Amino acid sequence: MDRNQRPPGEDHGRQRSGKETVALTGVPETLLWNLYQRACAARQPSWKFHDPKAVELVDAIDYPFAETFGPPNPFLAQGHCLRVRTFDTVVRHFLTERPYGTVVALGEGLETQFWRVDNGRMSWLTVELPETAAVRRRLLPDGDRRRTYPCSVLDPAWPDQVGTAHGVLVTAQGLLMYLRPPEVREVIATCAGRFAGGALVFDAVPRWFSACTRRGAMRTRRGYAVPPMPWGMDGGELRKVFGAHPYITAVREVPPPRGHGPYYGVVQPVLRRVPVVRNLRPTMTVLTRFAAQA
Ligand SMILES: C[S@@+](CC[C@H](N)C(=O)[O-])C[C@H]1O[C@@H](n2cnc3c(N)ncnc32)[C@H](O)[C@@H]1O
């Protein structure tokens, strides 16, 4: 049977080899690409990206990572790692200001950010589609301050699960591009309306990239096709985010840290300042703040 025809949810569980089978397809399967890139990055000692949990997970999961996504590719891994580090910086900054705050990770997949940023006091809520939440709970069981809530981010039930007493930061890493534009607006508006004084950090792909995925043109050499990303936003469109909700008080891009090599060390850091080219960058991370008083 073609790997893309496998019914979702089939044969989850521990194999005789001792490895965990994860049978996800479509958008949920993309979490494995991210996990693979993080583990590749963590295996590069000179990058100083400490994520042993990601390495542990890749080693524990019975999934043809290299056959599906290609052999480890330092260029892709570093690009992904820089995005992850950008999110980590925003979360660490929030926890410095609000050490007992709540981080809500929308569409978190098998992200291991909790272990990279934990300060021992904060609370963490993952909101994931039920099929992905089941995988996450199996591989990363809930803890005292960390739990997974099985629910679409489009379901109005999830904000009721969030403890707001000590401040809230919502993260949506690698998620919004997979939603339709009105759904993206809805998620941003829900966060602004429900988390007074809070913030949302998300990433976006540019419109050209979204269009390529919708044509099925984003494929690995191994034939894995990136699922369609219906929503794209160019670097020059940041101000449009204000239109999602009147309580949005600030919208700004968070630049990635400087990386290694000619592209990530020299070219990428200046791209966002170059007109036209800034709209062509494959990804950007955006921080949106909400009014303290609703
Ligand atoms: C590219 S993965 C990103 C995973 C993780 N945030 C990361 O960066 O490694 C996309 C994730 O979004 C989740 N997802 C897609 N649509 C969703 C929805 N409507 N509600 C909640 N999660 C969703 C998928 O299950 C998947 O885990």
PDB file of C-alpha atoms and ligand atoms in Angstrom:
ATOM      1  CA  MET A   1       0.000   0.000   0.000  1.00  0.00           C
ATOM      2  CA  ASP A   2       1.210   3.490  -0.833  1.00  0.00           C
ATOM      3  CA  ARG A   3       2.377   5.270   2.345  1.00  0.00           C
ATOM      4  CA  ASN A   4       0.013   8.144   1.599  1.00  0.00           C
ATOM      5  CA  GLN A   5      -2.987   5.785   1.491  1.00  0.00           C
ATOM      6  CA  ARG A   6      -2.455   4.450   5.008  1.00  0.00           C
ATOM      7  CA  PRO A   7      -5.539   5.185   7.118  1.00  0.00           C
ATOM      8  CA  PRO A   8      -4.707   7.735   9.819  1.00  0.00           C
ATOM      9  CA  GLY A   9      -4.393   6.279  13.286  1.00  0.00           C
ATOM     10  CA  GLU A  10      -3.689   2.748  12.007  1.00  0.00           C
ATOM     11  CA  ASP A  11      -1.024   0.740  13.786  1.00  0.00           C
ATOM     12  CA  HIS A  12      -0.060   3.284  16.431  1.00  0.00           C
ATOM     13  CA  GLY A  13       1.777   1.571  19.250  1.00  0.00           C
ATOM     14  CA  ARG A  14       4.904  -0.257  20.272  1.00  0.00           C
ATOM     15  CA  GLN A  15       6.435  -2.648  17.777  1.00  0.00           C
ATOM     16  CA  ARG A  16       8.225  -5.881  18.539  1.00  0.00           C
ATOM     17  CA  SER A  17      11.457  -3.992  17.748  1.00  0.00           C
ATOM     18  CA  GLY A  18      10.719  -1.866  20.827  1.00  0.00           C
ATOM     19  CA  LYS A  19      10.200   1.201  18.666  1.00  0.00           C
ATOM     20  CA  GLU A  20       7.000   3.228  18.641  1.00  0.00           C
ATOM     21  CA  THR A  21       5.018   3.287  15.415  1.00  0.00           C
ATOM     22  CA  VAL A  22       3.545   6.628  14.444  1.00  0.00           C
ATOM     23  CA  ALA A  23       1.181   6.404  11.500  1.00  0.00           C
ATOM     24  CA  LEU A  24       0.105   9.925  10.679  1.00  0.00           C
ATOM     25  CA  THR A  25      -0.696  11.315   7.249  1.00  0.00           C
ATOM     26  CA  GLY A  26      -1.482  14.717   5.739  1.00  0.00           C
ATOM     27  CA  VAL A  27      -0.840  17.799   7.903  1.00  0.00           C
ATOM     28  CA  PRO A  28      -0.259  15.843  11.163  1.00  0.00           C
ATOM     29  CA  GLU A  29       2.583  13.939   9.472  1.00  0.00           C
ATOM     30  CA  THR A  30       4.439  17.226   8.932  1.00  0.00           C
ATOM     31  CA  LEU A  31       5.293  17.244  12.656  1.00  0.00           C
ATOM     32  CA  LEU A  32       7.705  14.397  11.923  1.00  0.00           C
ATOM     33  CA  TRP A  33       9.599  16.563   9.414  1.00  0.00           C
ATOM     34  CA  ASN A  34      10.016  19.232  12.099  1.00  0.00           C
ATOM     35  CA  LEU A  35      11.089  16.697  14.698  1.00  0.00           C
ATOM     36  CA  TYR A  36      13.610  15.195  12.262  1.00  0.00           C
ATOM     37  CA  GLN A  37      15.113  18.626  11.503  1.00  0.00           C
ATOM     38  CA  ARG A  38      15.384  19.481  15.214  1.00  0.00           C
ATOM     39  CA  ALA A  39      17.101  16.193  15.955  1.00  0.00           C
ATOM     40  CA  CYS A  40      19.508  16.762  13.038  1.00  0.00           C
ATOM     41  CA  ALA A  41      20.286  20.237  14.408  1.00  0.00           C
ATOM     42  CA  ALA A  42      20.767  18.926  17.941  1.00  0.00           C
ATOM     43  CA  ARG A  43      23.293  16.419  16.583  1.00  0.00           C
ATOM     44  CA  GLN A  44      25.531  19.255  15.311  1.00  0.00           C
ATOM     45  CA  PRO A  45      27.649  20.086  18.384  1.00  0.00           C
ATOM     46  CA  SER A  46      28.924  23.396  17.001  1.00  0.00           C
ATOM     47  CA  TRP A  47      25.380  24.805  16.648  1.00  0.00           C
ATOM     48  CA  LYS A  48      24.857  24.653  20.422  1.00  0.00           C
ATOM     49  CA  PHE A  49      21.186  23.686  20.012  1.00  0.00           C
ATOM     50  CA  HIS A  50      20.427  21.514  23.017  1.00  0.00           C
ATOM     51  CA  ASP A  51      17.429  19.260  22.334  1.00  0.00           C
ATOM     52  CA  PRO A  52      18.212  15.730  23.580  1.00  0.00           C
ATOM     53  CA  LYS A  53      14.499  14.959  23.812  1.00  0.00           C
ATOM     54  CA  ALA A  54      14.101  15.404  20.024  1.00  0.00           C
ATOM     55  CA  VAL A  55      17.016  13.050  19.385  1.00  0.00           C
ATOM     56  CA  GLU A  56      15.523  10.549  21.840  1.00  0.00           C
ATOM     57  CA  LEU A  57      12.157  10.679  20.059  1.00  0.00           C
ATOM     58  CA  VAL A  58      13.596  10.217  16.565  1.00  0.00           C
ATOM     59  CA  ASP A  59      15.542   7.215  17.821  1.00  0.00           C
ATOM     60  CA  ALA A  60      12.442   5.788  19.524  1.00  0.00           C
ATOM     61  CA  ILE A  61      10.005   6.172  16.616  1.00  0.00           C
ATOM     62  CA  ASP A  62       9.698   3.567  13.911  1.00  0.00           C
ATOM     63  CA  TYR A  63       9.279   5.865  10.916  1.00  0.00           C
ATOM     64  CA  PRO A  64      11.316   6.019   7.692  1.00  0.00           C
ATOM     65  CA  PHE A  65      12.596   9.559   8.332  1.00  0.00           C
ATOM     66  CA  ALA A  66      15.476   9.525   5.838  1.00  0.00           C
ATOM     67  CA  GLU A  67      13.524   7.535   3.234  1.00  0.00           C
ATOM     68  CA  THR A  68      10.629  10.003   3.406  1.00  0.00           C
ATOM     69  CA  PHE A  69      12.321  13.368   3.973  1.00  0.00           C
ATOM     70  CA  GLY A  70      15.777  12.634   2.581  1.00  0.00           C
ATOM     71  CA  PRO A  71      19.093  12.199   4.387  1.00  0.00           C
ATOM     72  CA  PRO A  72      19.990  14.762   7.068  1.00  0.00           C
ATOM     73  CA  ASN A  73      20.478  18.097   5.324  1.00  0.00           C
ATOM     74  CA  PRO A  74      22.416  20.673   7.379  1.00  0.00           C
ATOM     75  CA  PHE A  75      21.033  23.588   5.336  1.00  0.00           C
ATOM     76  CA  LEU A  76      17.389  22.642   5.991  1.00  0.00           C
ATOM     77  CA  ALA A  77      18.110  21.646   9.576  1.00  0.00           C
ATOM     78  CA  GLN A  78      19.778  24.945  10.353  1.00  0.00           C
ATOM     79  CA  GLY A  79      16.955  26.970   8.785  1.00  0.00           C
ATOM     80  CA  HIS A  80      14.462  25.076  10.905  1.00  0.00           C
ATOM     81  CA  CYS A  81      16.609  25.313  14.015  1.00  0.00           C
ATOM     82  CA  LEU A  82      16.850  29.104  13.692  1.00  0.00           C
ATOM     83  CA  ARG A  83      13.063  29.360  13.546  1.00  0.00           C
ATOM     84  CA  VAL A  84      12.787  27.138  16.626  1.00  0.00           C
ATOM     85  CA  ARG A  85      15.359  29.252  18.476  1.00  0.00           C
ATOM     86  CA  THR A  86      13.377  32.382  17.584  1.00  0.00           C
ATOM     87  CA  PHE A  87      10.307  30.902  19.256  1.00  0.00           C
ATOM     88  CA  ASP A  88      12.402  29.769  22.243  1.00  0.00           C
ATOM     89  CA  THR A  89      13.662  33.310  22.722  1.00  0.00           C
ATOM     90  CA  VAL A  90      10.115  34.695  22.817  1.00  0.00           C
ATOM     91  CA  VAL A  91       9.011  32.028  25.313  1.00  0.00           C
ATOM     92  CA  ARG A  92      12.057  32.561  27.566  1.00  0.00           C
ATOM     93  CA  HIS A  93      11.470  36.309  27.541  1.00  0.00           C
ATOM     94  CA  PHE A  94       7.825  35.769  28.549  1.00  0.00           C
ATOM     95  CA  LEU A  95       8.889  33.443  31.385  1.00  0.00           C
ATOM     96  CA  THR A  96      11.397  35.989  32.633  1.00  0.00           C
ATOM     97  CA  GLU A  97       8.548  38.474  33.003  1.00  0.00           C
ATOM     98  CA  ARG A  98       5.888  35.955  34.079  1.00  0.00           C
ATOM     99  CA  PRO A  99       7.685  32.970  35.713  1.00  0.00           C
ATOM    100  CA  TYR A 100       4.374  31.335  36.718  1.00  0.00           C
ATOM    101  CA  GLY A 101       2.696  32.116  33.406  1.00  0.00           C
ATOM    102  CA  THR A 102       0.972  29.707  31.047  1.00  0.00           C
ATOM    103  CA  VAL A 103       2.363  28.830  27.638  1.00  0.00           C
ATOM    104  CA  VAL A 104      -0.279  27.510  25.237  1.00  0.00           C
ATOM    105  CA  ALA A 105       1.282  25.666  22.313  1.00  0.00           C
ATOM    106  CA  LEU A 106      -1.225  25.362  19.461  1.00  0.00           C
ATOM    107  CA  GLY A 107      -0.630  22.495  17.017  1.00  0.00           C
ATOM    108  CA  GLU A 108       2.464  21.473  18.938  1.00  0.00           C
ATOM    109  CA  GLY A 109       2.949  18.042  17.388  1.00  0.00           C
ATOM    110  CA  LEU A 110       6.010  16.457  18.982  1.00  0.00           C
ATOM    111  CA  GLU A 111       7.738  19.758  19.746  1.00  0.00           C
ATOM    112  CA  THR A 112      10.006  19.392  22.754  1.00  0.00           C
ATOM    113  CA  GLN A 113      10.154  23.092  23.546  1.00  0.00           C
ATOM    114  CA  PHE A 114       8.917  22.539  27.115  1.00  0.00           C
ATOM    115  CA  TRP A 115      12.178  20.740  27.950  1.00  0.00           C
ATOM    116  CA  ARG A 116      14.297  23.446  26.313  1.00  0.00           C
ATOM    117  CA  VAL A 117      12.730  26.375  28.152  1.00  0.00           C
ATOM    118  CA  ASP A 118      11.258  24.993  31.394  1.00  0.00           C
ATOM    119  CA  ASN A 119      11.883  27.225  34.412  1.00  0.00           C
ATOM    120  CA  GLY A 120      10.348  24.753  36.888  1.00  0.00           C
ATOM    121  CA  ARG A 121       7.372  27.015  37.644  1.00  0.00           C
ATOM    122  CA  MET A 122       5.383  27.738  34.502  1.00  0.00           C
ATOM    123  CA  SER A 123       2.397  25.766  33.170  1.00  0.00           C
ATOM    124  CA  TRP A 124       2.151  24.362  29.665  1.00  0.00           C
ATOM    125  CA  LEU A 125      -0.898  23.440  27.610  1.00  0.00           C
ATOM    126  CA  THR A 126      -0.673  21.767  24.217  1.00  0.00           C
ATOM    127  CA  VAL A 127      -3.746  22.022  21.978  1.00  0.00           C
ATOM    128  CA  GLU A 128      -3.647  19.412  19.229  1.00  0.00           C
ATOM    129  CA  LEU A 129      -5.944  17.518  16.883  1.00  0.00           C
ATOM    130  CA  PRO A 130      -7.175  14.357  18.652  1.00  0.00           C
ATOM    131  CA  GLU A 131      -5.159  11.941  16.458  1.00  0.00           C
ATOM    132  CA  THR A 132      -1.929  13.886  17.055  1.00  0.00           C
ATOM    133  CA  ALA A 133      -2.732  14.481  20.728  1.00  0.00           C
ATOM    134  CA  ALA A 134      -2.977  10.692  21.184  1.00  0.00           C
ATOM    135  CA  VAL A 135       0.523  10.271  19.733  1.00  0.00           C
ATOM    136  CA  ARG A 136       1.922  13.090  21.862  1.00  0.00           C
ATOM    137  CA  ARG A 137       0.372  11.735  25.050  1.00  0.00           C
ATOM    138  CA  ARG A 138       1.814   8.297  24.317  1.00  0.00           C
ATOM    139  CA  LEU A 139       5.338   9.537  23.606  1.00  0.00           C
ATOM    140  CA  LEU A 140       5.393  12.568  25.917  1.00  0.00           C
ATOM    141  CA  PRO A 141       2.961  11.721  28.747  1.00  0.00           C
ATOM    142  CA  ASP A 142       1.397  14.625  30.607  1.00  0.00           C
ATOM    143  CA  GLY A 143       3.184  15.889  33.721  1.00  0.00           C
ATOM    144  CA  ASP A 144       2.350  18.099  36.726  1.00  0.00           C
ATOM    145  CA  ARG A 145       2.686  21.366  34.847  1.00  0.00           C
ATOM    146  CA  ARG A 146       2.240  20.136  31.290  1.00  0.00           C
ATOM    147  CA  ARG A 147      -0.767  18.609  29.573  1.00  0.00           C
ATOM    148  CA  THR A 148      -2.165  17.960  26.127  1.00  0.00           C
ATOM    149  CA  TYR A 149      -5.744  18.872  25.265  1.00  0.00           C
ATOM    150  CA  PRO A 150      -7.176  17.023  22.236  1.00  0.00           C
ATOM    151  CA  CYS A 151      -9.030  19.643  20.269  1.00  0.00           C
ATOM    152  CA  SER A 152      -8.815  21.578  17.020  1.00  0.00           C
ATOM    153  CA  VAL A 153      -7.636  25.150  17.446  1.00  0.00           C
ATOM    154  CA  LEU A 154     -10.837  26.062  15.577  1.00  0.00           C
ATOM    155  CA  ASP A 155     -12.948  24.588  18.384  1.00  0.00           C
ATOM    156  CA  PRO A 156     -14.068  27.353  20.792  1.00  0.00           C
ATOM    157  CA  ALA A 157     -13.605  24.961  23.751  1.00  0.00           C
ATOM    158  CA  TRP A 158      -9.824  25.215  24.158  1.00  0.00           C
ATOM    159  CA  PRO A 159      -9.478  28.752  25.615  1.00  0.00           C
ATOM    160  CA  ASP A 160     -11.545  27.609  28.614  1.00  0.00           C
ATOM    161  CA  GLN A 161      -8.710  25.192  29.458  1.00  0.00           C
ATOM    162  CA  VAL A 162      -6.171  27.979  29.880  1.00  0.00           C
ATOM    163  CA  GLY A 163      -5.242  29.276  33.334  1.00  0.00           C
ATOM    164  CA  THR A 164      -4.884  33.034  32.889  1.00  0.00           C
ATOM    165  CA  ALA A 165      -3.988  34.191  36.438  1.00  0.00           C
ATOM    166  CA  HIS A 166      -0.230  34.555  35.798  1.00  0.00           C
ATOM    167  CA  GLY A 167      -0.229  35.673  32.175  1.00  0.00           C
ATOM    168  CA  VAL A 168      -0.545  33.816  28.880  1.00  0.00           C
ATOM    169  CA  LEU A 169       1.682  33.405  25.858  1.00  0.00           C
ATOM    170  CA  VAL A 170       0.224  31.475  22.912  1.00  0.00           C
ATOM    171  CA  THR A 171       2.576  29.942  20.375  1.00  0.00           C
ATOM    172  CA  ALA A 172       1.590  28.674  16.929  1.00  0.00           C
ATOM    173  CA  GLN A 173       4.725  27.301  15.333  1.00  0.00           C
ATOM    174  CA  GLY A 174       4.302  25.696  11.918  1.00  0.00           C
ATOM    175  CA  LEU A 175       0.508  25.752  12.232  1.00  0.00           C
ATOM    176  CA  LEU A 176      -1.298  28.750  10.761  1.00  0.00           C
ATOM    177  CA  MET A 177      -0.109  28.156   7.173  1.00  0.00           C
ATOM    178  CA  TYR A 178      -2.135  24.940   7.166  1.00  0.00           C
ATOM    179  CA  LEU A 179      -5.378  26.781   7.941  1.00  0.00           C
ATOM    180  CA  ARG A 180      -7.581  28.754   5.537  1.00  0.00           C
ATOM    181  CA  PRO A 181      -7.253  32.573   5.733  1.00  0.00           C
ATOM    182  CA  PRO A 182     -10.582  33.104   7.604  1.00  0.00           C
ATOM    183  CA  GLU A 183      -9.534  30.404  10.089  1.00  0.00           C
ATOM    184  CA  VAL A 184      -6.204  32.129  10.701  1.00  0.00           C
ATOM    185  CA  ARG A 185      -8.054  35.346  11.410  1.00  0.00           C
ATOM    186  CA  GLU A 186     -10.375  33.454  13.764  1.00  0.00           C
ATOM    187  CA  VAL A 187      -7.488  31.943  15.751  1.00  0.00           C
ATOM    188  CA  ILE A 188      -5.754  35.326  16.119  1.00  0.00           C
ATOM    189  CA  ALA A 189      -9.058  37.001  17.087  1.00  0.00           C
ATOM    190  CA  THR A 190      -9.827  34.278  19.658  1.00  0.00           C
ATOM    191  CA  CYS A 191      -6.436  34.803  21.309  1.00  0.00           C
ATOM    192  CA  ALA A 192      -6.815  38.596  21.344  1.00  0.00           C
ATOM    193  CA  GLY A 193     -10.351  38.397  22.722  1.00  0.00           C
ATOM    194  CA  ARG A 194      -9.649  35.784  25.412  1.00  0.00           C
ATOM    195  CA  PHE A 195      -6.137  36.557  26.694  1.00  0.00           C
ATOM    196  CA  ALA A 196      -6.110  40.179  27.809  1.00  0.00           C
ATOM    197  CA  GLY A 197      -2.534  41.395  28.267  1.00  0.00           C
ATOM    198  CA  GLY A 198      -1.229  38.246  26.590  1.00  0.00           C
ATOM    199  CA  ALA A 199       0.558  37.641  23.319  1.00  0.00           C
ATOM    200  CA  LEU A 200       0.641  35.288  20.360  1.00  0.00           C
ATOM    201  CA  VAL A 201       3.770  34.301  18.469  1.00  0.00           C
ATOM    202  CA  PHE A 202       3.357  32.587  15.113  1.00  0.00           C
ATOM    203  CA  ASP A 203       5.240  32.016  11.906  1.00  0.00           C
ATOM    204  CA  ALA A 204       4.107  32.574   8.345  1.00  0.00           C
ATOM    205  CA  VAL A 205       5.237  31.551   4.887  1.00  0.00           C
ATOM    206  CA  PRO A 206       5.165  34.074   2.031  1.00  0.00           C
ATOM    207  CA  ARG A 207       2.420  33.977  -0.575  1.00  0.00           C
ATOM    208  CA  TRP A 208       4.634  32.478  -3.288  1.00  0.00           C
ATOM    209  CA  PHE A 209       5.511  29.566  -1.018  1.00  0.00           C
ATOM    210  CA  SER A 210       1.857  28.964  -0.143  1.00  0.00           C
ATOM    211  CA  ALA A 211       0.996  28.996  -3.873  1.00  0.00           C
ATOM    212  CA  CYS A 212       3.707  26.407  -4.625  1.00  0.00           C
ATOM    213  CA  THR A 213       2.358  24.042  -1.978  1.00  0.00           C
ATOM    214  CA  ARG A 214      -1.170  24.436  -3.333  1.00  0.00           C
ATOM    215  CA  ARG A 215       0.113  23.348  -6.762  1.00  0.00           C
ATOM    216  CA  GLY A 216       1.803  20.330  -5.142  1.00  0.00           C
ATOM    217  CA  ALA A 217       5.162  21.694  -6.261  1.00  0.00           C
ATOM    218  CA  MET A 218       6.948  21.364  -2.906  1.00  0.00           C
ATOM    219  CA  ARG A 219       8.325  17.836  -2.912  1.00  0.00           C
ATOM    220  CA  THR A 220      11.383  16.161  -1.521  1.00  0.00           C
ATOM    221  CA  ARG A 221      13.553  14.126  -3.883  1.00  0.00           C
ATOM    222  CA  ARG A 222      12.016  11.062  -2.238  1.00  0.00           C
ATOM    223  CA  GLY A 223       8.555  12.090  -3.460  1.00  0.00           C
ATOM    224  CA  TYR A 224       7.173  13.365  -0.150  1.00  0.00           C
ATOM    225  CA  ALA A 225       4.837  16.257  -0.990  1.00  0.00           C
ATOM    226  CA  VAL A 226       4.406  19.069   1.531  1.00  0.00           C
ATOM    227  CA  PRO A 227       0.636  19.342   2.163  1.00  0.00           C
ATOM    228  CA  PRO A 228      -1.081  22.463   0.790  1.00  0.00           C
ATOM    229  CA  MET A 229      -0.571  25.602   2.870  1.00  0.00           C
ATOM    230  CA  PRO A 230      -3.667  27.684   2.123  1.00  0.00           C
ATOM    231  CA  TRP A 231      -2.487  30.751   4.064  1.00  0.00           C
ATOM    232  CA  GLY A 232       0.526  32.883   3.237  1.00  0.00           C
ATOM    233  CA  MET A 233       1.553  36.372   4.333  1.00  0.00           C
ATOM    234  CA  ASP A 234       4.391  38.479   2.936  1.00  0.00           C
ATOM    235  CA  GLY A 235       6.822  40.412   5.120  1.00  0.00           C
ATOM    236  CA  GLY A 236       5.301  43.669   3.882  1.00  0.00           C
ATOM    237  CA  GLU A 237       1.817  42.726   5.094  1.00  0.00           C
ATOM    238  CA  LEU A 238       2.453  42.687   8.828  1.00  0.00           C
ATOM    239  CA  ARG A 239       0.119  45.572   9.574  1.00  0.00           C
ATOM    240  CA  LYS A 240      -2.832  43.577   8.224  1.00  0.00           C
ATOM    241  CA  VAL A 241      -2.691  41.479  11.417  1.00  0.00           C
ATOM    242  CA  PHE A 242      -4.135  44.458  13.331  1.00  0.00           C
ATOM    243  CA  GLY A 243      -7.347  43.940  11.348  1.00  0.00           C
ATOM    244  CA  ALA A 244      -7.989  40.579  13.017  1.00  0.00           C
ATOM    245  CA  HIS A 245      -9.168  42.107  16.329  1.00  0.00           C
ATOM    246  CA  PRO A 246      -9.429  45.580  17.918  1.00  0.00           C
ATOM    247  CA  TYR A 247      -7.520  44.449  21.068  1.00  0.00           C
ATOM    248  CA  ILE A 248      -4.322  43.867  19.097  1.00  0.00           C
ATOM    249  CA  THR A 249      -1.950  46.578  20.275  1.00  0.00           C
ATOM    250  CA  ALA A 250       1.351  45.638  18.651  1.00  0.00           C
ATOM    251  CA  VAL A 251       2.582  43.493  15.788  1.00  0.00           C
ATOM    252  CA  ARG A 252       6.253  43.041  15.084  1.00  0.00           C
ATOM    253  CA  GLU A 253       8.580  40.639  13.384  1.00  0.00           C
ATOM    254  CA  VAL A 254      11.030  38.732  15.572  1.00  0.00           C
ATOM    255  CA  PRO A 255      14.241  38.231  13.599  1.00  0.00           C
ATOM    256  CA  PRO A 256      15.958  34.858  13.811  1.00  0.00           C
ATOM    257  CA  PRO A 257      19.375  34.698  15.490  1.00  0.00           C
ATOM    258  CA  ARG A 258      22.456  34.774  13.290  1.00  0.00           C
ATOM    259  CA  GLY A 259      23.415  31.296  12.146  1.00  0.00           C
ATOM    260  CA  HIS A 260      26.479  29.634  10.663  1.00  0.00           C
ATOM    261  CA  GLY A 261      27.820  29.735   7.094  1.00  0.00           C
ATOM    262  CA  PRO A 262      27.421  32.306   4.297  1.00  0.00           C
ATOM    263  CA  TYR A 263      23.629  32.157   4.021  1.00  0.00           C
ATOM    264  CA  TYR A 264      22.500  31.968   7.673  1.00  0.00           C
ATOM    265  CA  GLY A 265      25.489  33.901   8.979  1.00  0.00           C
ATOM    266  CA  VAL A 266      25.632  36.746   6.455  1.00  0.00           C
ATOM    267  CA  VAL A 267      22.742  36.862   3.957  1.00  0.00           C
ATOM    268  CA  GLN A 268      19.672  35.920   6.011  1.00  0.00           C
ATOM    269  CA  PRO A 269      20.234  38.544   8.741  1.00  0.00           C
ATOM    270  CA  VAL A 270      19.947  41.391   6.199  1.00  0.00           C
ATOM    271  CA  LEU A 271      17.210  40.007   3.941  1.00  0.00           C
ATOM    272  CA  ARG A 272      14.342  41.399   5.972  1.00  0.00           C
ATOM    273  CA  ARG A 273      15.637  44.914   5.412  1.00  0.00           C
ATOM    274  CA  VAL A 274      15.793  44.630   1.609  1.00  0.00           C
ATOM    275  CA  PRO A 275      12.618  45.828  -0.174  1.00  0.00           C
ATOM    276  CA  VAL A 276      10.922  43.216  -2.385  1.00  0.00           C
ATOM    277  CA  VAL A 277      13.329  40.500  -1.222  1.00  0.00           C
ATOM    278  CA  ARG A 278      11.844  40.703   2.282  1.00  0.00           C
ATOM    279  CA  ASN A 279       8.626  39.320   0.780  1.00  0.00           C
ATOM    280  CA  LEU A 280      10.430  36.331  -0.703  1.00  0.00           C
ATOM    281  CA  ARG A 281      11.980  34.977   2.495  1.00  0.00           C
ATOM    282  CA  PRO A 282      10.681  31.460   3.111  1.00  0.00           C
ATOM    283  CA  THR A 283       9.499  32.170   6.650  1.00  0.00           C
ATOM    284  CA  MET A 284       9.086  34.906   9.255  1.00  0.00           C
ATOM    285  CA  THR A 285       8.119  34.911  12.918  1.00  0.00           C
ATOM    286  CA  VAL A 286       5.607  37.451  14.213  1.00  0.00           C
ATOM    287  CA  LEU A 287       4.805  38.563  17.764  1.00  0.00           C
ATOM    288  CA  THR A 288       1.349  40.017  18.395  1.00  0.00           C
ATOM    289  CA  ARG A 289       0.439  41.650  21.717  1.00  0.00           C
ATOM    290  CA  PHE A 290      -3.042  42.141  23.168  1.00  0.00           C
ATOM    291  CA  ALA A 291      -4.544  44.968  25.222  1.00  0.00           C
ATOM    292  CA  ALA A 292      -4.445  44.400  28.971  1.00  0.00           C
ATOM    293  CA  GLN A 293      -8.054  45.512  29.478  1.00  0.00           C
ATOM    294  CA  ALA A 294     -10.769  43.837  27.445  1.00  0.00           C
TER     295      ALA A 294
HETATM  296  C1  LIG B   1       4.113  21.308  10.877  1.00  0.00           C
HETATM  297  S1  LIG B   1       3.412  20.532  12.276  1.00  0.00           S
HETATM  298  C2  LIG B   1       4.075  21.597  13.532  1.00  0.00           C
HETATM  299  C3  LIG B   1       4.288  20.872  14.817  1.00  0.00           C
HETATM  300  C4  LIG B   1       5.030  21.698  15.862  1.00  0.00           C
HETATM  301  N1  LIG B   1       4.368  22.951  16.143  1.00  0.00           N
HETATM  302  C5  LIG B   1       6.454  21.955  15.438  1.00  0.00           C
HETATM  303  O1  LIG B   1       6.771  23.104  15.105  1.00  0.00           O
HETATM  304  O2  LIG B   1       7.242  21.006  15.438  1.00  0.00           O
HETATM  305  C6  LIG B   1       1.696  21.052  12.199  1.00  0.00           C
HETATM  306  C7  LIG B   1       0.901  20.608  13.400  1.00  0.00           C
HETATM  307  O3  LIG B   1      -0.361  21.280  13.402  1.00  0.00           O
HETATM  308  C8  LIG B   1      -1.324  20.375  13.885  1.00  0.00           C
HETATM  309  N2  LIG B   1      -2.634  20.874  13.432  1.00  0.00           N
HETATM  310  C9  LIG B   1      -3.062  21.032  12.165  1.00  0.00           C
HETATM  311  N3  LIG B   1      -4.303  21.536  12.138  1.00  0.00           N
HETATM  312  C10 LIG B   1      -4.664  21.709  13.430  1.00  0.00           C
HETATM  313  C11 LIG B   1      -5.837  22.181  14.072  1.00  0.00           C
HETATM  314  N4  LIG B   1      -6.898  22.593  13.369  1.00  0.00           N
HETATM  315  N5  LIG B   1      -5.876  22.214  15.413  1.00  0.00           N
HETATM  316  C12 LIG B   1      -4.804  21.800  16.149  1.00  0.00           C
HETATM  317  N6  LIG B   1      -3.662  21.350  15.595  1.00  0.00           N
HETATM  318  C13 LIG B   1      -3.597  21.295  14.252  1.00  0.00           C
HETATM  319  C14 LIG B   1      -0.913  19.044  13.296  1.00  0.00           C
HETATM  320  O4  LIG B   1      -1.491  17.957  13.989  1.00  0.00           O
HETATM  321  C15 LIG B   1       0.599  19.110  13.448  1.00  0.00           C
HETATM  322  O5  LIG B   1       1.025  18.612  14.673  1.00  0.00           O
END
